[in-house]
PDB file of N, CA and C in Angstrom:
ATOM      1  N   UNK F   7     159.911 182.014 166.952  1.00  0.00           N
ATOM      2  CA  UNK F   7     159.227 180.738 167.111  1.00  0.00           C
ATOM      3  C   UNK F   7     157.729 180.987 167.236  1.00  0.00           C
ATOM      4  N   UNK F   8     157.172 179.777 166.987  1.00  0.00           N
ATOM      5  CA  UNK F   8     155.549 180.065 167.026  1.00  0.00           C
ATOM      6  C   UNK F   8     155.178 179.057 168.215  1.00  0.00           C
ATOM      7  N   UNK F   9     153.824 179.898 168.793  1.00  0.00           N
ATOM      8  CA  UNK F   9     152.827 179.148 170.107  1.00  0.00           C
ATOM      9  C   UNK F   9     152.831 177.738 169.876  1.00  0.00           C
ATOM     10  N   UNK F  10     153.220 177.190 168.988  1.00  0.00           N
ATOM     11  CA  UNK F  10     153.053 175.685 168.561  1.00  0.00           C
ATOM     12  C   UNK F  10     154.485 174.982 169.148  1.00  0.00           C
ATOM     13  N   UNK F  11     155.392 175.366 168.534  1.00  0.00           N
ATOM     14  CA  UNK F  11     156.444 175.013 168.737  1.00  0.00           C
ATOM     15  C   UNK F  11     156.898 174.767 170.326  1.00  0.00           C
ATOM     16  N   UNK F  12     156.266 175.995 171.104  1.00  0.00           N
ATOM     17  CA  UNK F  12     156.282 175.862 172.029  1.00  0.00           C
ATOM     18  C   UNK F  12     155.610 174.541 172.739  1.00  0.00           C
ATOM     19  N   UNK F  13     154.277 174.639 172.734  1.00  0.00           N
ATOM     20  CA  UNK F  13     153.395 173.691 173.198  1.00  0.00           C
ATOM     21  C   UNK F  13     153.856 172.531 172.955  1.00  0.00           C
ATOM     22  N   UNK F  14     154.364 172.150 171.427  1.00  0.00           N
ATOM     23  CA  UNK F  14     155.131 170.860 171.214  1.00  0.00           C
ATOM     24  C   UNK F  14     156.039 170.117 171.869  1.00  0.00           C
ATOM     25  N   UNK F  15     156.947 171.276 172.587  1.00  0.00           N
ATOM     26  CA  UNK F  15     158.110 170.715 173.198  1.00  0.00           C
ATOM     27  C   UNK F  15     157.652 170.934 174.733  1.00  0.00           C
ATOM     28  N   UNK F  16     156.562 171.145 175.157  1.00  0.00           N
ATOM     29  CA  UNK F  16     155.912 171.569 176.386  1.00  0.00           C
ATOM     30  C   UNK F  16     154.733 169.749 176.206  1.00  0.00           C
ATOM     31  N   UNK F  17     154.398 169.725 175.887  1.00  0.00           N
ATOM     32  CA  UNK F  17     153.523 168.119 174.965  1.00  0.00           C
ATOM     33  C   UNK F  17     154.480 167.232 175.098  1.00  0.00           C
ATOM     34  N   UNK F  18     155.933 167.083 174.543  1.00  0.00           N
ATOM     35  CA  UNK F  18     156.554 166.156 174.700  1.00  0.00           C
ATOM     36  C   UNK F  18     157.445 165.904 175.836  1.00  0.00           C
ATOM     37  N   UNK F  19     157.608 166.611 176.473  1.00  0.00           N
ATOM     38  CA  UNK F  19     157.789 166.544 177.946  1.00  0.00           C
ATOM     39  C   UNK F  19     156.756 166.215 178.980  1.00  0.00           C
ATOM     40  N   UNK F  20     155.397 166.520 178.858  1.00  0.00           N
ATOM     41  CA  UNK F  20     154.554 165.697 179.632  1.00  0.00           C
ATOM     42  C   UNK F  20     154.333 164.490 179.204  1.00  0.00           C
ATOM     43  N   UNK F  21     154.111 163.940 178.061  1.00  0.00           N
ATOM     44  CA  UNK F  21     153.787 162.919 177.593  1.00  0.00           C
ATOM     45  C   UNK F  21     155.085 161.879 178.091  1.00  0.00           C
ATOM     46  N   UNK F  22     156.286 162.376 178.136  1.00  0.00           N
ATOM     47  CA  UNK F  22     156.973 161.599 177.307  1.00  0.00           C
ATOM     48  C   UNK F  22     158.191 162.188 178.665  1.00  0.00           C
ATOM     49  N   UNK F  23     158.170 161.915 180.400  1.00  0.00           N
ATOM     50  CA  UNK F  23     158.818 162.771 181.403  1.00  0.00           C
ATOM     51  C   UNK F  23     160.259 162.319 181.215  1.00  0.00           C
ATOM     52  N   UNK F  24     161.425 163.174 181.349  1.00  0.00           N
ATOM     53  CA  UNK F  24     163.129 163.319 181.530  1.00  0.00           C
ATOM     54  C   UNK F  24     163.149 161.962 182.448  1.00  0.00           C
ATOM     55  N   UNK F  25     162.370 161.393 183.155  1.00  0.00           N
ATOM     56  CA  UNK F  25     162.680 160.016 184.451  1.00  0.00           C
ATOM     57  C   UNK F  25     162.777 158.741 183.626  1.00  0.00           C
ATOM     58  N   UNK F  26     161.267 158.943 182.347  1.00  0.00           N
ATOM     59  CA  UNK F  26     161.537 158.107 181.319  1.00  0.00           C
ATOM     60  C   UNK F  26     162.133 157.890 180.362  1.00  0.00           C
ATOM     61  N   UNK F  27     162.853 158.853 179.746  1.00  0.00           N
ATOM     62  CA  UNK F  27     163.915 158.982 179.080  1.00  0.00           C
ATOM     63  C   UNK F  27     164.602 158.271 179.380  1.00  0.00           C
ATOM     64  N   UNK F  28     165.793 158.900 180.765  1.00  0.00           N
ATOM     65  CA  UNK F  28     166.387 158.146 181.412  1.00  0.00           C
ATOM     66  C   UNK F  28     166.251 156.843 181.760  1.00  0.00           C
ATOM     67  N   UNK F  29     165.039 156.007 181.649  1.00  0.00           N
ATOM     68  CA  UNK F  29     164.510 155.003 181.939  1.00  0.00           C
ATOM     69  C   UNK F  29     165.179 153.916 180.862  1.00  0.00           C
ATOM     70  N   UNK F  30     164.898 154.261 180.013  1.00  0.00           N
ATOM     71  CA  UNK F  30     164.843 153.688 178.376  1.00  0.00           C
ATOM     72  C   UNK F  30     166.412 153.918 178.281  1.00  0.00           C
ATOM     73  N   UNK F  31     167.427 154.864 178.312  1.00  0.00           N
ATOM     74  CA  UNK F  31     168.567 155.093 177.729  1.00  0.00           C
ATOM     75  C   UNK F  31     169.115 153.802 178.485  1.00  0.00           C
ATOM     76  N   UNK F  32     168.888 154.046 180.680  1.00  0.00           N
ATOM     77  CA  UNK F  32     169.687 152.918 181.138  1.00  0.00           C
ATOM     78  C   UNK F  32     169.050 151.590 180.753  1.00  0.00           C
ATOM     79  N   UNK F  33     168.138 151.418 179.964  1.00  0.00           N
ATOM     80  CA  UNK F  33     167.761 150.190 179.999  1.00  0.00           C
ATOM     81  C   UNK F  33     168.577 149.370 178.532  1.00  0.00           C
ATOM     82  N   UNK F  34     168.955 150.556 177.544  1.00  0.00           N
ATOM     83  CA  UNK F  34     169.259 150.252 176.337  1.00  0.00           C
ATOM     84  C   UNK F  34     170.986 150.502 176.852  1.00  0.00           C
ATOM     85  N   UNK F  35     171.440 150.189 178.019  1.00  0.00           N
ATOM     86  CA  UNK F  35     172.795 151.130 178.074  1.00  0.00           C
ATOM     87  C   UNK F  35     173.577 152.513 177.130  1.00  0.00           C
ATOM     88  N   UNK F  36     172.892 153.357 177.448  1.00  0.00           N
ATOM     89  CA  UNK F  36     172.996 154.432 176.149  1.00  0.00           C
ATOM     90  C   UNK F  36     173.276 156.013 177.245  1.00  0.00           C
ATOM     91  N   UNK F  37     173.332 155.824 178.138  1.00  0.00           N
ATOM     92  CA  UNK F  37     172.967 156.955 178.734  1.00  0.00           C
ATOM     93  C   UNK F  37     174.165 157.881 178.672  1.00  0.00           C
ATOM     94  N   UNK F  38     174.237 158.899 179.289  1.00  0.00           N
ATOM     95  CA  UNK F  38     175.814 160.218 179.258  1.00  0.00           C
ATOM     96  C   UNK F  38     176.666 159.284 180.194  1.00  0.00           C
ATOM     97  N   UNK F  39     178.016 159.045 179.468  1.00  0.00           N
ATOM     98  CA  UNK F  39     178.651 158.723 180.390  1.00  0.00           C
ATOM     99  C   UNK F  39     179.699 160.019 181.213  1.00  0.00           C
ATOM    100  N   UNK F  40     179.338 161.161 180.904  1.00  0.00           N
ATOM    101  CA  UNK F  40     180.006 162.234 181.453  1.00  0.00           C
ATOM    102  C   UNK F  40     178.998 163.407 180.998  1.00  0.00           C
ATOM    103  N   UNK F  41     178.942 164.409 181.956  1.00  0.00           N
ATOM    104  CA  UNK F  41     178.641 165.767 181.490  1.00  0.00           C
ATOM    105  C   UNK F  41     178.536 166.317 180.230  1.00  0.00           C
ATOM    106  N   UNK F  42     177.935 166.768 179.766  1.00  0.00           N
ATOM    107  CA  UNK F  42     178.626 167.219 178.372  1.00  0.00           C
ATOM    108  C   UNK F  42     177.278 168.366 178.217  1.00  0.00           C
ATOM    109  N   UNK F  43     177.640 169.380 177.067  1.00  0.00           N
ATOM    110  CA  UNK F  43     176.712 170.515 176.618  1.00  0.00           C
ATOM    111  C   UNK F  43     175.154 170.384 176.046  1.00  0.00           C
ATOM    112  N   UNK F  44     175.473 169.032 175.584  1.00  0.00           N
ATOM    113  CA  UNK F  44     173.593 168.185 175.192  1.00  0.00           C
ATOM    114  C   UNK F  44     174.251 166.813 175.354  1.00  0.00           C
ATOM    115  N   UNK F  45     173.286 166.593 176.569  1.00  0.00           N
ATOM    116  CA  UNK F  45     173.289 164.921 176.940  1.00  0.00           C
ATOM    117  C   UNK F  45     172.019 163.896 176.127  1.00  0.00           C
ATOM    118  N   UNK F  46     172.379 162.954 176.090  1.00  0.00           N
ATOM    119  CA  UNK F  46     171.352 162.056 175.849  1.00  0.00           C
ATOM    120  C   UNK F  46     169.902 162.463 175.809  1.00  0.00           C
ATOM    121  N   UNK F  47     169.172 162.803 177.206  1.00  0.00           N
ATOM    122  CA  UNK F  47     167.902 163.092 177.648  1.00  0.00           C
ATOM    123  C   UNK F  47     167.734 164.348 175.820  1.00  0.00           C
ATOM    124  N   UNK F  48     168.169 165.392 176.161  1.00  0.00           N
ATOM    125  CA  UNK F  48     168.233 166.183 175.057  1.00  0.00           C
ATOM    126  C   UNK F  48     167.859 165.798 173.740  1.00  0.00           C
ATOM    127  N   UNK F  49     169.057 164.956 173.163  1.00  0.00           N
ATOM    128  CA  UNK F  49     168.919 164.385 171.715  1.00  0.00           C
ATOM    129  C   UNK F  49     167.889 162.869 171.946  1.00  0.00           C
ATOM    130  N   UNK F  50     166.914 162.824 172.267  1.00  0.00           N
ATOM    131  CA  UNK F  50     165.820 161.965 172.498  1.00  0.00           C
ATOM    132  C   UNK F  50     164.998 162.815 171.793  1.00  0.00           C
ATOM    133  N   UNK F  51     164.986 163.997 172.708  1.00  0.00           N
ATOM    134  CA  UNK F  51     163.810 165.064 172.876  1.00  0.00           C
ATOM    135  C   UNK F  51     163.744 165.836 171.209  1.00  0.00           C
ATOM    136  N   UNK F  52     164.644 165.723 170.785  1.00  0.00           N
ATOM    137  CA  UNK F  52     165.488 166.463 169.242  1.00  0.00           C
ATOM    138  C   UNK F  52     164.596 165.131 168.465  1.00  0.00           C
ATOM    139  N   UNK F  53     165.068 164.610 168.777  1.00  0.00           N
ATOM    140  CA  UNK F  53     165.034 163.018 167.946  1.00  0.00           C
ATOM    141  C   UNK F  53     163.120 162.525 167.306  1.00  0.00           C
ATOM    142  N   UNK F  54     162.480 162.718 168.899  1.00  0.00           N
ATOM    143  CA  UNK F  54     160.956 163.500 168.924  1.00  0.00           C
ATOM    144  C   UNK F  54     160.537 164.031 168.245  1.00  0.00           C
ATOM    145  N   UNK F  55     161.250 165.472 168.122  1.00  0.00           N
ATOM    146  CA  UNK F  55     160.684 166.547 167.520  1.00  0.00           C
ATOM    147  C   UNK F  55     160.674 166.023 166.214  1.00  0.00           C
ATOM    148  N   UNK F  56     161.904 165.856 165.573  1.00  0.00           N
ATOM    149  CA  UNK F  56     162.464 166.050 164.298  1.00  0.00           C
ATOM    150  C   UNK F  56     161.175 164.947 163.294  1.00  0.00           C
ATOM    151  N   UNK F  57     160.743 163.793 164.201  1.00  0.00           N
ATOM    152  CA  UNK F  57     159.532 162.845 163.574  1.00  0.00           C
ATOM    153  C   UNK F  57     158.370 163.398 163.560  1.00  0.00           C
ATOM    154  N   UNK F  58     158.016 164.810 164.203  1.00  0.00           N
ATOM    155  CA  UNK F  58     156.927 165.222 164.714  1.00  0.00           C
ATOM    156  C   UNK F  58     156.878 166.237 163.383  1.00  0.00           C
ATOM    157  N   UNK F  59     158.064 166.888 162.792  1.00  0.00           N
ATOM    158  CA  UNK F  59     157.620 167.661 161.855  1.00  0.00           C
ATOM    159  C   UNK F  59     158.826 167.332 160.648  1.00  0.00           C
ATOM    160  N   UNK F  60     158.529 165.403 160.769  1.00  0.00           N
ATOM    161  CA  UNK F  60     159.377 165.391 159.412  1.00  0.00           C
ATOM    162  C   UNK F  60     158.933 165.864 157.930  1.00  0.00           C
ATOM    163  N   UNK F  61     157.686 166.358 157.625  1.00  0.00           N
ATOM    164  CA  UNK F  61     156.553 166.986 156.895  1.00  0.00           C
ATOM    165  C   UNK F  61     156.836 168.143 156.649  1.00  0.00           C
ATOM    166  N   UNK F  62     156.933 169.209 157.592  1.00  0.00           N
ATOM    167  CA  UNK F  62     157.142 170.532 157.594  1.00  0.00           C
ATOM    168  C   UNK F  62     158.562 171.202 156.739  1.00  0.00           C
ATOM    169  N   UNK F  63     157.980 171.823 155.856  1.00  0.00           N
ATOM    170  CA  UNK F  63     158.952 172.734 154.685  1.00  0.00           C
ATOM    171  C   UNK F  63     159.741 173.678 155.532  1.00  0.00           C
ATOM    172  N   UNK F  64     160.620 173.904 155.498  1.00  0.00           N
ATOM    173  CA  UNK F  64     161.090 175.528 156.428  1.00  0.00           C
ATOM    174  C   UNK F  64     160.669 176.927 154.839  1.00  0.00           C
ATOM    175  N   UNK F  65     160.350 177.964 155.680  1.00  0.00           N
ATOM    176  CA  UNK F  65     159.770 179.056 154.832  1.00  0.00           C
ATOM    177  C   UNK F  65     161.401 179.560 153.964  1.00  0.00           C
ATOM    178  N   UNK F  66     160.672 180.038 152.571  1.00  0.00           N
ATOM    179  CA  UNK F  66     161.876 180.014 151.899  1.00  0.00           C
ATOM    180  C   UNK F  66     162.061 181.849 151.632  1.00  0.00           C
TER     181      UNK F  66
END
């Protein structure tokens, strides 16, 4: 991974805090209704990213 990638997902966690996440999921009723291996908060954060470098080629 590169210093970016990092910072990105370090950027979207300040910008953007796990309280508010949660904020928005219970407000949209969407939230985990059980435990599971990637909860909600997670695939937000995925969801983020994935708009952040819908642009970006992967190296071939």
């Amino acid at each position: 991974m590169r210093l970016a990638d990092y910072l990105t997902v370090g950027y979207l966690a300040m910008r953007c805090p796990v309280g508010k996440v949660r904020d928005a999921l219970a407000l949209h009723d969407a939230q985990s209704q059980r435990q599971r291996g990637l909860p909600h908060e997670v695939l937000v954060y995925f969801v983020l990213a994935m708009v952040l470098y819908a642009r970006v080629v992967p190296p071939r």
